[in-house]
PDB file of C-alpha atoms in Angstrom:
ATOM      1  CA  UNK A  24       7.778   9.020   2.985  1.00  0.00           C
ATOM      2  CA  UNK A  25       5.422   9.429  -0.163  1.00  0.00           C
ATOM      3  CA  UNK A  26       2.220   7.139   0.438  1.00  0.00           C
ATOM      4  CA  UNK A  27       1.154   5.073  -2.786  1.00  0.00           C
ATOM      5  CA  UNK A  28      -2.227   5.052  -3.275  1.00  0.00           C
ATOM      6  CA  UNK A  29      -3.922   2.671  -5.801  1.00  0.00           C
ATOM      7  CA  UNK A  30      -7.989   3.944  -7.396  1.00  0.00           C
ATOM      8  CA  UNK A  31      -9.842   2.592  -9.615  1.00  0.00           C
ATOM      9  CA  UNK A  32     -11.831   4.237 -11.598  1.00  0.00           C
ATOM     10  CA  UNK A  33      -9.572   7.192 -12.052  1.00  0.00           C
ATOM     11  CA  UNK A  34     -10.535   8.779 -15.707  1.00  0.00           C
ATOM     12  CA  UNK A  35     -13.910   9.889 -14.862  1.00  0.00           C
ATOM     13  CA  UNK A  36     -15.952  11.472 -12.102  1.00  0.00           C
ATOM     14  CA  UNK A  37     -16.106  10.650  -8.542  1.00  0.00           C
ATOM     15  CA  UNK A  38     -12.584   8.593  -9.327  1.00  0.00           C
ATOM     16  CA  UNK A  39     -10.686  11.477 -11.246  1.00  0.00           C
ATOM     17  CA  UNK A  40     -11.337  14.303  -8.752  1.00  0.00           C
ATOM     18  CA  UNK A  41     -10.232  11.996  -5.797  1.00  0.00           C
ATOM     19  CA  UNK A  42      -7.381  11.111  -8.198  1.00  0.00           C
ATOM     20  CA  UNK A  43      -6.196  14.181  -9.110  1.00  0.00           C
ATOM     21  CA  UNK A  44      -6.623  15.757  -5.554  1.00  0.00           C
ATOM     22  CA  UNK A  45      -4.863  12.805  -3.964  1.00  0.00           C
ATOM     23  CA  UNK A  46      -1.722  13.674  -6.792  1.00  0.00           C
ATOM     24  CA  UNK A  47      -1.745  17.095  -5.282  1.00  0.00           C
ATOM     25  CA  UNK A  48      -1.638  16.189  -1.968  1.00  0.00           C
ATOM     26  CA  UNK A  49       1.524  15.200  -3.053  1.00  0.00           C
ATOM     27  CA  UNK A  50       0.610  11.343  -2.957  1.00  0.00           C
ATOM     28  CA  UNK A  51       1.754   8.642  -5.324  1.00  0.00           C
ATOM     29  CA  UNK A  52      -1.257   7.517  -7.261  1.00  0.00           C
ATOM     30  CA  UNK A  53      -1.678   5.046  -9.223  1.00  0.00           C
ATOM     31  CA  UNK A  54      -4.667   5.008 -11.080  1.00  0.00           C
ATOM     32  CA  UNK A  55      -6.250   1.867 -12.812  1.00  0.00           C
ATOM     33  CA  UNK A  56      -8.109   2.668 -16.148  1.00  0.00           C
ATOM     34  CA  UNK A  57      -9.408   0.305 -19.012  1.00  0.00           C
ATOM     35  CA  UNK A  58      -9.495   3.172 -21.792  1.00  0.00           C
ATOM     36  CA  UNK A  59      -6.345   4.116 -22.825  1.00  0.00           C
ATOM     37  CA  UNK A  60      -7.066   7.472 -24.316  1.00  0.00           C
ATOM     38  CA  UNK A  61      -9.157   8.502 -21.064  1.00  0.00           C
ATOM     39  CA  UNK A  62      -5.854   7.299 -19.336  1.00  0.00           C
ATOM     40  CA  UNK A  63      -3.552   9.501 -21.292  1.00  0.00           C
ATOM     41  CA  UNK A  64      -5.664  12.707 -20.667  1.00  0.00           C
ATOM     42  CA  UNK A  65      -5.265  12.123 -16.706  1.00  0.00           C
ATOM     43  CA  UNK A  66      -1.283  11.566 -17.550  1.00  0.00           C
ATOM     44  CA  UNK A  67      -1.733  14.962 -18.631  1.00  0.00           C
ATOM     45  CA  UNK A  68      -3.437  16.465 -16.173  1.00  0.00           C
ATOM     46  CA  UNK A  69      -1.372  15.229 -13.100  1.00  0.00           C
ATOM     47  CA  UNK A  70       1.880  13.185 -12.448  1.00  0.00           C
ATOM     48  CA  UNK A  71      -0.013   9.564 -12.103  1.00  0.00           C
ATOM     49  CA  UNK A  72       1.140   6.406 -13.214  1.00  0.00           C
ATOM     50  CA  UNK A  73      -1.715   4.920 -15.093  1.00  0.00           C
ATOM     51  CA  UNK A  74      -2.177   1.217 -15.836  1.00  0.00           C
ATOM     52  CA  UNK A  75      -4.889  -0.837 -17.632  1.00  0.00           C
ATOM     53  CA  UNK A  76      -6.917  -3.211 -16.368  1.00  0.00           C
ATOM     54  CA  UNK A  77     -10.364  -5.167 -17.187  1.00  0.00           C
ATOM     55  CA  UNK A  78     -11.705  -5.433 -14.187  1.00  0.00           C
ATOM     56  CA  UNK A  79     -15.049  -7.536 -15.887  1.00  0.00           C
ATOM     57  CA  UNK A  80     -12.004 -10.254 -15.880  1.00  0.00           C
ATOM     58  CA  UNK A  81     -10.707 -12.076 -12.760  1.00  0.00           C
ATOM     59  CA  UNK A  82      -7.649 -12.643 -14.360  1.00  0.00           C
ATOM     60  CA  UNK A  83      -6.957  -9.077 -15.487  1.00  0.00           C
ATOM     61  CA  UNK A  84      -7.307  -8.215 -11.817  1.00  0.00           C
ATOM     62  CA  UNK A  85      -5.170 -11.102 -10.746  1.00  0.00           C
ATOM     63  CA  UNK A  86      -2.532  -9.843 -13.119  1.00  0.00           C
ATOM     64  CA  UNK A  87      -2.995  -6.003 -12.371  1.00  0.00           C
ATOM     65  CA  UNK A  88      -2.007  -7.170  -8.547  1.00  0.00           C
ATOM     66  CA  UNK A  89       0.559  -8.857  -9.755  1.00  0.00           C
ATOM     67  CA  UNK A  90       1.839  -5.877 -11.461  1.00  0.00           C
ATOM     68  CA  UNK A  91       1.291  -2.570  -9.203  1.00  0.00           C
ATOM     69  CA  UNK A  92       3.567  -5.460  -6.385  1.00  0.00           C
ATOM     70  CA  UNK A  93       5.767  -5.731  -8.889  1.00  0.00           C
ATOM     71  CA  UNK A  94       6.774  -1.946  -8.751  1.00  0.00           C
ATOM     72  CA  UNK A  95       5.652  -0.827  -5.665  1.00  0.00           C
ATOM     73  CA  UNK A  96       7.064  -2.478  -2.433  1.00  0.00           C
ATOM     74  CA  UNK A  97       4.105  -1.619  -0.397  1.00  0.00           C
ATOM     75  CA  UNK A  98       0.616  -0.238  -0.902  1.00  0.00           C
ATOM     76  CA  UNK A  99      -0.730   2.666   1.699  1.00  0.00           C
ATOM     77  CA  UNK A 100      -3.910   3.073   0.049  1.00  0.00           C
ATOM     78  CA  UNK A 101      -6.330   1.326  -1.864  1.00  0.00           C
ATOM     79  CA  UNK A 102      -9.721   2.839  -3.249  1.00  0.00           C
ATOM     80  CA  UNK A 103     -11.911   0.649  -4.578  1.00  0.00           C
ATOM     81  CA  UNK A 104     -13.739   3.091  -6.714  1.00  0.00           C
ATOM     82  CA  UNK A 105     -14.627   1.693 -10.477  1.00  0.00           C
ATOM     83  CA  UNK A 106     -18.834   0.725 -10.890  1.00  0.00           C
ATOM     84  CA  UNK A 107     -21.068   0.136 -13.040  1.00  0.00           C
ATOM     85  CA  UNK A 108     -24.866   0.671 -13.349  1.00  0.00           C
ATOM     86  CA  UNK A 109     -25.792  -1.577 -16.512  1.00  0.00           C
ATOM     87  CA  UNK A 110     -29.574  -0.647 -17.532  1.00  0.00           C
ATOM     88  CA  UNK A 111     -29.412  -4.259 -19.903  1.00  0.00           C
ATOM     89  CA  UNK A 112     -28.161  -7.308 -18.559  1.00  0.00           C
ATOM     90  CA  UNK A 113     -24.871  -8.358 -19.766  1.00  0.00           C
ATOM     91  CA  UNK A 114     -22.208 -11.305 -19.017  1.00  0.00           C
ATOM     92  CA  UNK A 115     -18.695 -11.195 -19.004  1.00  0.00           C
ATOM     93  CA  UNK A 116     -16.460 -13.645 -21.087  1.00  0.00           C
ATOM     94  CA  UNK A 117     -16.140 -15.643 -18.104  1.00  0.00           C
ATOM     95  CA  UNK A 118     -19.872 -16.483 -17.587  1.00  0.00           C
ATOM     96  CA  UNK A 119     -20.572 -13.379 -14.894  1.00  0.00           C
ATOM     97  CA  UNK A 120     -23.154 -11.133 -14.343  1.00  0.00           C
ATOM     98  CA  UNK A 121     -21.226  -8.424 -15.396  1.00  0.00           C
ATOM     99  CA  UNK A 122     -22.838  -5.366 -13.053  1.00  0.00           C
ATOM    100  CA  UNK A 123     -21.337  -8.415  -9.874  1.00  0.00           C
ATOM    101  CA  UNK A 124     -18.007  -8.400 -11.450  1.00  0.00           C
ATOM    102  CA  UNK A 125     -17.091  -4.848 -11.670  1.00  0.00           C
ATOM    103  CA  UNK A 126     -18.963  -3.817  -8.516  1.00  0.00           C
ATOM    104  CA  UNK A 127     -17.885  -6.586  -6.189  1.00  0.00           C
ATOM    105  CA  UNK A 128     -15.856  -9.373  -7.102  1.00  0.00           C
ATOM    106  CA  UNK A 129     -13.272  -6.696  -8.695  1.00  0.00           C
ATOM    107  CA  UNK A 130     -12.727  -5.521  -5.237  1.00  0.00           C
ATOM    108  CA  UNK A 131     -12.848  -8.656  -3.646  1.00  0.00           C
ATOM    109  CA  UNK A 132     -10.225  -9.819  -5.563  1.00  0.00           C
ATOM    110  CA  UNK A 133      -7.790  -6.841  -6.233  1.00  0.00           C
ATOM    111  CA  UNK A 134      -7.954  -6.363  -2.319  1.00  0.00           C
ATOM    112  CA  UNK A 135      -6.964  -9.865  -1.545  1.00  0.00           C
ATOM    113  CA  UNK A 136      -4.069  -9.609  -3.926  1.00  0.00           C
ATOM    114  CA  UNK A 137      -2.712  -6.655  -2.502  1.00  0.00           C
ATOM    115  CA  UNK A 138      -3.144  -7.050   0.651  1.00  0.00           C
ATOM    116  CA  UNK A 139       0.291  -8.395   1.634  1.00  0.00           C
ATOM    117  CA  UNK A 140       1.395  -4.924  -0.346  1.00  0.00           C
ATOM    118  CA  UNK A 141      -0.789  -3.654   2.476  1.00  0.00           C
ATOM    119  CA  UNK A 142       0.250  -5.166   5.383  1.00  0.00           C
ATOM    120  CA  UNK A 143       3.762  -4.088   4.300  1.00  0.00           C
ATOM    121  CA  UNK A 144       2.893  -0.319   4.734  1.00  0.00           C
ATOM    122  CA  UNK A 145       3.463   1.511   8.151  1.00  0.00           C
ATOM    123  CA  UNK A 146      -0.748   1.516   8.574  1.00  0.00           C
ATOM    124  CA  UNK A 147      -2.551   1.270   5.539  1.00  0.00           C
ATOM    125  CA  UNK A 148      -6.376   2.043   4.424  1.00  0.00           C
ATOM    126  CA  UNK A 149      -8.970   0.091   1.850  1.00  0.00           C
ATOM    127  CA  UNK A 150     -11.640   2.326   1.330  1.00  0.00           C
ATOM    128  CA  UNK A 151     -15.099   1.068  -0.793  1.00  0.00           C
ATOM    129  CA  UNK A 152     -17.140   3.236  -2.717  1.00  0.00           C
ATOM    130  CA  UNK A 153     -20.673   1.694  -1.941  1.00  0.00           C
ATOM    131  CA  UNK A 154     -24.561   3.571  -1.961  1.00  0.00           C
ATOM    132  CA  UNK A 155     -27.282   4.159  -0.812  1.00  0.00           C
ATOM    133  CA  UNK A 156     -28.561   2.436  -3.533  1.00  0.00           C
ATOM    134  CA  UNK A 157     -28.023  -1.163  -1.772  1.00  0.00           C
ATOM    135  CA  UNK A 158     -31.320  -0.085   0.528  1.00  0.00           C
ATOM    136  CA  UNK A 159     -33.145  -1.101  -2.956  1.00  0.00           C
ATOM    137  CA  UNK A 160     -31.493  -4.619  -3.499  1.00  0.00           C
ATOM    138  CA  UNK A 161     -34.672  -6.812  -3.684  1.00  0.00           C
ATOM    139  CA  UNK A 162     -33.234  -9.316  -1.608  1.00  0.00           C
ATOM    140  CA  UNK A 163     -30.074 -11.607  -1.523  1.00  0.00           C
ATOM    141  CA  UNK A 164     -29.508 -15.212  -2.476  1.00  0.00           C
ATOM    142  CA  UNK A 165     -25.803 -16.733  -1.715  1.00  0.00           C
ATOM    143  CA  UNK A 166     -24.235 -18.131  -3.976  1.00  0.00           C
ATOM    144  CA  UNK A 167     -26.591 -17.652  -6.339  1.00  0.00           C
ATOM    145  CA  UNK A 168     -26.722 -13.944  -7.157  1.00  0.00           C
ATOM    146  CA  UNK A 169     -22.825 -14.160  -7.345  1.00  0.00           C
ATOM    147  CA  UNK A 170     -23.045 -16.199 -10.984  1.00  0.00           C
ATOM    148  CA  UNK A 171     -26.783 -16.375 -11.977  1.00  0.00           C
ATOM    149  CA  UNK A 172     -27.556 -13.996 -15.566  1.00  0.00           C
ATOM    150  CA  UNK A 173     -31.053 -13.154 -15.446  1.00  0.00           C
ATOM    151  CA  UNK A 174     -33.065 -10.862 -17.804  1.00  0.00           C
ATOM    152  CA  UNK A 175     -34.289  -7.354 -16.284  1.00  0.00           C
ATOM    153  CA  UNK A 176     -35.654  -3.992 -17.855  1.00  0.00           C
ATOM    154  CA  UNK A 177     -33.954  -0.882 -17.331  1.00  0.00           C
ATOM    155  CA  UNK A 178     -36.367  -0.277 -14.609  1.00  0.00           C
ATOM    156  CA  UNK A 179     -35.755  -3.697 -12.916  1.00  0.00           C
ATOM    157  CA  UNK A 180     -31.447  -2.686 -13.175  1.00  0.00           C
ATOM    158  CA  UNK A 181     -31.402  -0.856 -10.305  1.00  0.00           C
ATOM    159  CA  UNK A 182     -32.679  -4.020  -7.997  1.00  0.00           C
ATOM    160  CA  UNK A 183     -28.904  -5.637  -9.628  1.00  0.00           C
ATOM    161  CA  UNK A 184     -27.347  -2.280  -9.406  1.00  0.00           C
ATOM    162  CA  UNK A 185     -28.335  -2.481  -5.068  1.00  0.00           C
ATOM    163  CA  UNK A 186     -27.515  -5.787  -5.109  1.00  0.00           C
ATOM    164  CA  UNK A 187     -23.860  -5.298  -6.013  1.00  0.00           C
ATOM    165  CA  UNK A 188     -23.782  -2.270  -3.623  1.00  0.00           C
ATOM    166  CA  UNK A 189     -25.003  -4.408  -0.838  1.00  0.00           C
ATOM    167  CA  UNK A 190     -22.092  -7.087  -1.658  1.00  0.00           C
ATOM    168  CA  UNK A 191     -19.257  -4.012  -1.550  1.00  0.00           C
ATOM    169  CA  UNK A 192     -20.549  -3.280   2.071  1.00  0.00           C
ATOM    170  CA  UNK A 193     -20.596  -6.326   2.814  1.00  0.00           C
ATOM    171  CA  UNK A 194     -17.382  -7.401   2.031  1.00  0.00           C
ATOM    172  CA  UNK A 195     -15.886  -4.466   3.348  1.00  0.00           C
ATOM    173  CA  UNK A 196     -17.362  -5.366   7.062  1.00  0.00           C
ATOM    174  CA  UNK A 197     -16.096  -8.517   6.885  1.00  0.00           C
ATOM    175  CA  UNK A 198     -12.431  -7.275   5.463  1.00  0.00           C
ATOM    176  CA  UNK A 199     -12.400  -5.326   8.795  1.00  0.00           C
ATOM    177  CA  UNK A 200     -13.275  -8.078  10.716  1.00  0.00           C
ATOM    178  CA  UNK A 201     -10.481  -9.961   9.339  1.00  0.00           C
ATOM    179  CA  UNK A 202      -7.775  -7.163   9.691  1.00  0.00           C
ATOM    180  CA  UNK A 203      -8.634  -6.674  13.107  1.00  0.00           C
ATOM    181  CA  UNK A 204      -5.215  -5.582  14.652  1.00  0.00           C
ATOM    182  CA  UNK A 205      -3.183  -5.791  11.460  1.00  0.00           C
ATOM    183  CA  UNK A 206      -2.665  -1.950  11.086  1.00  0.00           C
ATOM    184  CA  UNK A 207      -5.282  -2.645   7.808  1.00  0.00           C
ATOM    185  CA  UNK A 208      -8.446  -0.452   8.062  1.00  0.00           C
ATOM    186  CA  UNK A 209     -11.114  -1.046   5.945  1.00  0.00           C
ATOM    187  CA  UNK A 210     -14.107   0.862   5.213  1.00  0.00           C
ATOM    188  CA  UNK A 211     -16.648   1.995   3.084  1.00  0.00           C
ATOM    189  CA  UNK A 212     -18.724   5.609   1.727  1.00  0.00           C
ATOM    190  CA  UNK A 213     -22.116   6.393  -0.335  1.00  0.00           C
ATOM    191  CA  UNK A 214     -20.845   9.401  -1.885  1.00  0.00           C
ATOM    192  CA  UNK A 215     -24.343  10.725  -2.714  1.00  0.00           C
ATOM    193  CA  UNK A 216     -26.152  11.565  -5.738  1.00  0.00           C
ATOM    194  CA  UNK A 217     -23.747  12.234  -8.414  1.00  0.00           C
ATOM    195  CA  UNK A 218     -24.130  14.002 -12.103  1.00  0.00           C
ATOM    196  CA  UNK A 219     -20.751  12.658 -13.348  1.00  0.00           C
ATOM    197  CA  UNK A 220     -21.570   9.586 -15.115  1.00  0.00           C
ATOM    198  CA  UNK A 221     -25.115   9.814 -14.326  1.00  0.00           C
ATOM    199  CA  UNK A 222     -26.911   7.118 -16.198  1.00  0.00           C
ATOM    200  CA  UNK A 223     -23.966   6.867 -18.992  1.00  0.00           C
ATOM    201  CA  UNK A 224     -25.787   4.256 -20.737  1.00  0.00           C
ATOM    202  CA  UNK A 225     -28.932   5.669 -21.129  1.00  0.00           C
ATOM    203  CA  UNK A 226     -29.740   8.330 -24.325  1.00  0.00           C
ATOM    204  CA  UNK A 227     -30.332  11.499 -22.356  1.00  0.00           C
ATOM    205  CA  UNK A 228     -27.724  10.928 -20.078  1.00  0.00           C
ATOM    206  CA  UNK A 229     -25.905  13.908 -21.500  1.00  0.00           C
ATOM    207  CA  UNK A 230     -28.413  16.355 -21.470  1.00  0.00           C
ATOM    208  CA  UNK A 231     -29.958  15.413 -18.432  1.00  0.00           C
ATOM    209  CA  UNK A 232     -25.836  15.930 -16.449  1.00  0.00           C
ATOM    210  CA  UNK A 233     -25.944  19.369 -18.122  1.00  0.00           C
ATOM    211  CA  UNK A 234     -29.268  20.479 -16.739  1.00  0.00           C
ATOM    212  CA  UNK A 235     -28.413  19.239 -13.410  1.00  0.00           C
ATOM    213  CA  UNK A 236     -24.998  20.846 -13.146  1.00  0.00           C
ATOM    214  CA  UNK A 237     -26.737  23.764 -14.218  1.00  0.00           C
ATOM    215  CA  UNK A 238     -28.951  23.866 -10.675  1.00  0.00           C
ATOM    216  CA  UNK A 239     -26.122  22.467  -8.785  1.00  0.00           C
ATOM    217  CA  UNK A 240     -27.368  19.495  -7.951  1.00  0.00           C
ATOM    218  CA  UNK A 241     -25.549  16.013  -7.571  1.00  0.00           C
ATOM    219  CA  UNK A 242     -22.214  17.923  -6.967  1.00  0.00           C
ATOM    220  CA  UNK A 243     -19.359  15.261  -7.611  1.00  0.00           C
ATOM    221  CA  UNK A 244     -16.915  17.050  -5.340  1.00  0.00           C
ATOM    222  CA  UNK A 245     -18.860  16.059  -2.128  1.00  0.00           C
ATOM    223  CA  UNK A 246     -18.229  12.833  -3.110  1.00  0.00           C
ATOM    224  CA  UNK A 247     -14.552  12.439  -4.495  1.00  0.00           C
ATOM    225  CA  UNK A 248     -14.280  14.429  -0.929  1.00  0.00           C
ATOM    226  CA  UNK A 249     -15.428  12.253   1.350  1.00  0.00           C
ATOM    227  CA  UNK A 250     -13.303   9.057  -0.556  1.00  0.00           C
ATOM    228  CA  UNK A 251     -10.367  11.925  -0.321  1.00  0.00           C
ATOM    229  CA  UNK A 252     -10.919  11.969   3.561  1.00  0.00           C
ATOM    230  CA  UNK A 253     -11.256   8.128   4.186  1.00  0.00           C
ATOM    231  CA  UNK A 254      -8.154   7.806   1.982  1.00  0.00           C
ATOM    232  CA  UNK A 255      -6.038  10.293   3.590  1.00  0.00           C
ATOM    233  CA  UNK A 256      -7.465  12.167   6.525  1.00  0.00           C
ATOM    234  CA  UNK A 257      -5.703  11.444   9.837  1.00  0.00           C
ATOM    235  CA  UNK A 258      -9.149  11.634  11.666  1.00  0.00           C
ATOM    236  CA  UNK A 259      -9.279   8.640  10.024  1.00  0.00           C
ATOM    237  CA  UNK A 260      -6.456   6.895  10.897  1.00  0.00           C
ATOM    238  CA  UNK A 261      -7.166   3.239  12.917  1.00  0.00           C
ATOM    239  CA  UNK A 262     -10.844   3.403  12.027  1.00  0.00           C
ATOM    240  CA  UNK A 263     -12.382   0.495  10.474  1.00  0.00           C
ATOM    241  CA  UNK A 264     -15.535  -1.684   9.739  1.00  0.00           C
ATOM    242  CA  UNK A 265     -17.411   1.650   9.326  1.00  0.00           C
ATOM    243  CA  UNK A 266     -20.003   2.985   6.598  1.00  0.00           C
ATOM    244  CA  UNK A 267     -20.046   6.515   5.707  1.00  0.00           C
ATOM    245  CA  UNK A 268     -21.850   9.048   3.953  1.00  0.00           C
ATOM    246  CA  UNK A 269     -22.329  12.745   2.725  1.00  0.00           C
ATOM    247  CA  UNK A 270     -23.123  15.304   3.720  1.00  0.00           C
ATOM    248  CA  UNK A 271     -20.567  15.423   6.432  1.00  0.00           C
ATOM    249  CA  UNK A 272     -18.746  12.317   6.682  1.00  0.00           C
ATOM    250  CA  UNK A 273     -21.498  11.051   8.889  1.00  0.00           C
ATOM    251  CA  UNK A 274     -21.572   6.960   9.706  1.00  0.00           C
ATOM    252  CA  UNK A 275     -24.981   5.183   8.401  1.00  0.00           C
ATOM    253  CA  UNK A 276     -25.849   1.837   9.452  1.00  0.00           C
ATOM    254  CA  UNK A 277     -26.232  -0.536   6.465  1.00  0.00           C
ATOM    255  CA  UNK A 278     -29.213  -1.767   5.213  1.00  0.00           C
ATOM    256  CA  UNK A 279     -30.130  -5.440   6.230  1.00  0.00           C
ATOM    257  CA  UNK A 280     -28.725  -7.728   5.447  1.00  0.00           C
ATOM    258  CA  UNK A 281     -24.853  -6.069   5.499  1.00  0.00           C
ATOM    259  CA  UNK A 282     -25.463  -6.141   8.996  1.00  0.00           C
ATOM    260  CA  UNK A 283     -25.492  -9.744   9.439  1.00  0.00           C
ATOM    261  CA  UNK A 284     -22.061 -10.876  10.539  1.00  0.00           C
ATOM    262  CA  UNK A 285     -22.670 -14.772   9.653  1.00  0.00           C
ATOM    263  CA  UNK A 286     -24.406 -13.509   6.225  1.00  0.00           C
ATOM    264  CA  UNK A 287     -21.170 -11.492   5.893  1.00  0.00           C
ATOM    265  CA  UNK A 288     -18.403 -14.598   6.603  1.00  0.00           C
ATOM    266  CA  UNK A 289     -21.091 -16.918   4.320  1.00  0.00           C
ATOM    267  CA  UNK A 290     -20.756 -13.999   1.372  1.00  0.00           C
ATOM    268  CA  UNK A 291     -16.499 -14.375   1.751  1.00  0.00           C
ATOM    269  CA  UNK A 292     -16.572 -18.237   1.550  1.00  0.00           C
ATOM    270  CA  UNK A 293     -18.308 -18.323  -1.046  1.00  0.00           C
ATOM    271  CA  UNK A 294     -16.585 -15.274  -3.278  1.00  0.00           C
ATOM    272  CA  UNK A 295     -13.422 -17.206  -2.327  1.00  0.00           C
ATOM    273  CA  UNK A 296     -14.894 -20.691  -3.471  1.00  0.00           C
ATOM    274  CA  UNK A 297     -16.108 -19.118  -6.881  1.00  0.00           C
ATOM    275  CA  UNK A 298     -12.934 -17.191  -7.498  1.00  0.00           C
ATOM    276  CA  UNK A 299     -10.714 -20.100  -5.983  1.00  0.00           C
ATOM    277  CA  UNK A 300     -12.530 -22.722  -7.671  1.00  0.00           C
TER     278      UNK A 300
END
């Protein structure tokens, strides 16, 4: 039987290698974008189905769900894959801190939706991209740093940036918890240093990619490997609640406070209180 397998992310680095790999693995992918052009070019590079999402907006992820269970019966594989790393701060229409909405609550919610898609499949897999970059998170205040817009440089983003990270292990951990004995694993990867994407935002982004690829550093298919082996790999198969990293698959343990199991059921009630509420 084909296994569907729903990414995020899929037009551009990290996301469109695993994509694209997963599609020749002979997997049914289905492969969230929010450009549409950047969606057609993946059409065209492998047979995806390709739909459009906002994932900034908790009802465009709501509705997404609603969707992909509207023409899939089940769901083998989710990969939570899209992020952001905003170097200004910016809120979404709905009041968010925008870098919390794409990089956590997006997952949060998309997994919730599906997950009786998931529980219909023979054993199914949620699979997180997190980082490293949660080790630099300056420190966590619930609820608080789910809602609160605050000013920061470019220099001060990547404090937000680890935050978020922090919040996708986190949630992941306690997903696992939660599916205990369901035949749902969850778990979570840093994929490394990356050049695809690097920086986007910031004016020598380009260049800077270039030079790097150049001395082969940041490889992106280390990465897009590793979320190709949690996704598909039957070493894999009935692990969960575990954090893993590149080189090598190898599991890290996650930087305090993700390893806090009351933190991590606080973090849930109160993701499900704002989104709920």
């Amino acid at each position: 039987m084909q296994t569907t397998v729903v990414i995020t992310g899929a037009t551009r680095g990290l996301g469109r290698l695993a994509a694209l790999d997963l599609a020749r693995k002979g997997a049914r992918v289905v492969a969230v974008a929010r450009d549409p052009e950047k969606a057609e070019r993946l059409r065209a590079e492998a047979d995806v189905e390709v739909l459009l999402a906002d994932l900034a907006r908790p009802a465009d992820v709501r509705r997404l769900a609603r969707e992909i269970t509207d023409r899939h019966e089940h769901v083998d594989v989710l990969i939570n894959n899209a992020g952001l790393h905003a170097f200004t701060p910016r809120t979404t229409p709905d009041g968010l801190p925008e870098m919390v909405a794409v990089n956590y609550l997006a997952p949060w919610l998309l997994t919730r939706e599906l997950l009786p898609a998931l529980r219909r499949a023979p054993a199914a897999r949620v699979v997180t991209v997190a980082s490293e970059a949660a080790r630099r998170h300056g420190g966590l205040r619930l609820p608080e740093d789910l809602t609160e817009t605050v000013p920061f440089t470019a220099r001060g983003s990547s404090a937000h940036y680890g935050r978020s990270k922090l919040l996708g292990i986190m949630f992941t951990l306690e997903l696992a918890r939660r599916l205990a004995g369901t035949g749902v694993t969850a778990n979570c990867l840093n994929p490394g240093f990356n050049t695809t994407g690097l920086g986007r935002e910031l004016r020598f982004a380009a260049p800077l990619e270039k030079l790097l690829t150049r001395l082969s550093i940041g490889d992106p298919a280390r990465g897009a490997a590793l979320i190709v082996a949690l996704a598909a790999d039957p070493a894999f198969a009935g692990r969960t609640g575990g954090y893993y990293s590149v080189p090598g698959a190898r599991p890290i343990r996650p930087v305090p406070p993700a390893d806090d199991p009351g933190l991590r059921a606080r973090l849930w009630r109160e993701t499900e209180r704002l989104l709920d509420g």
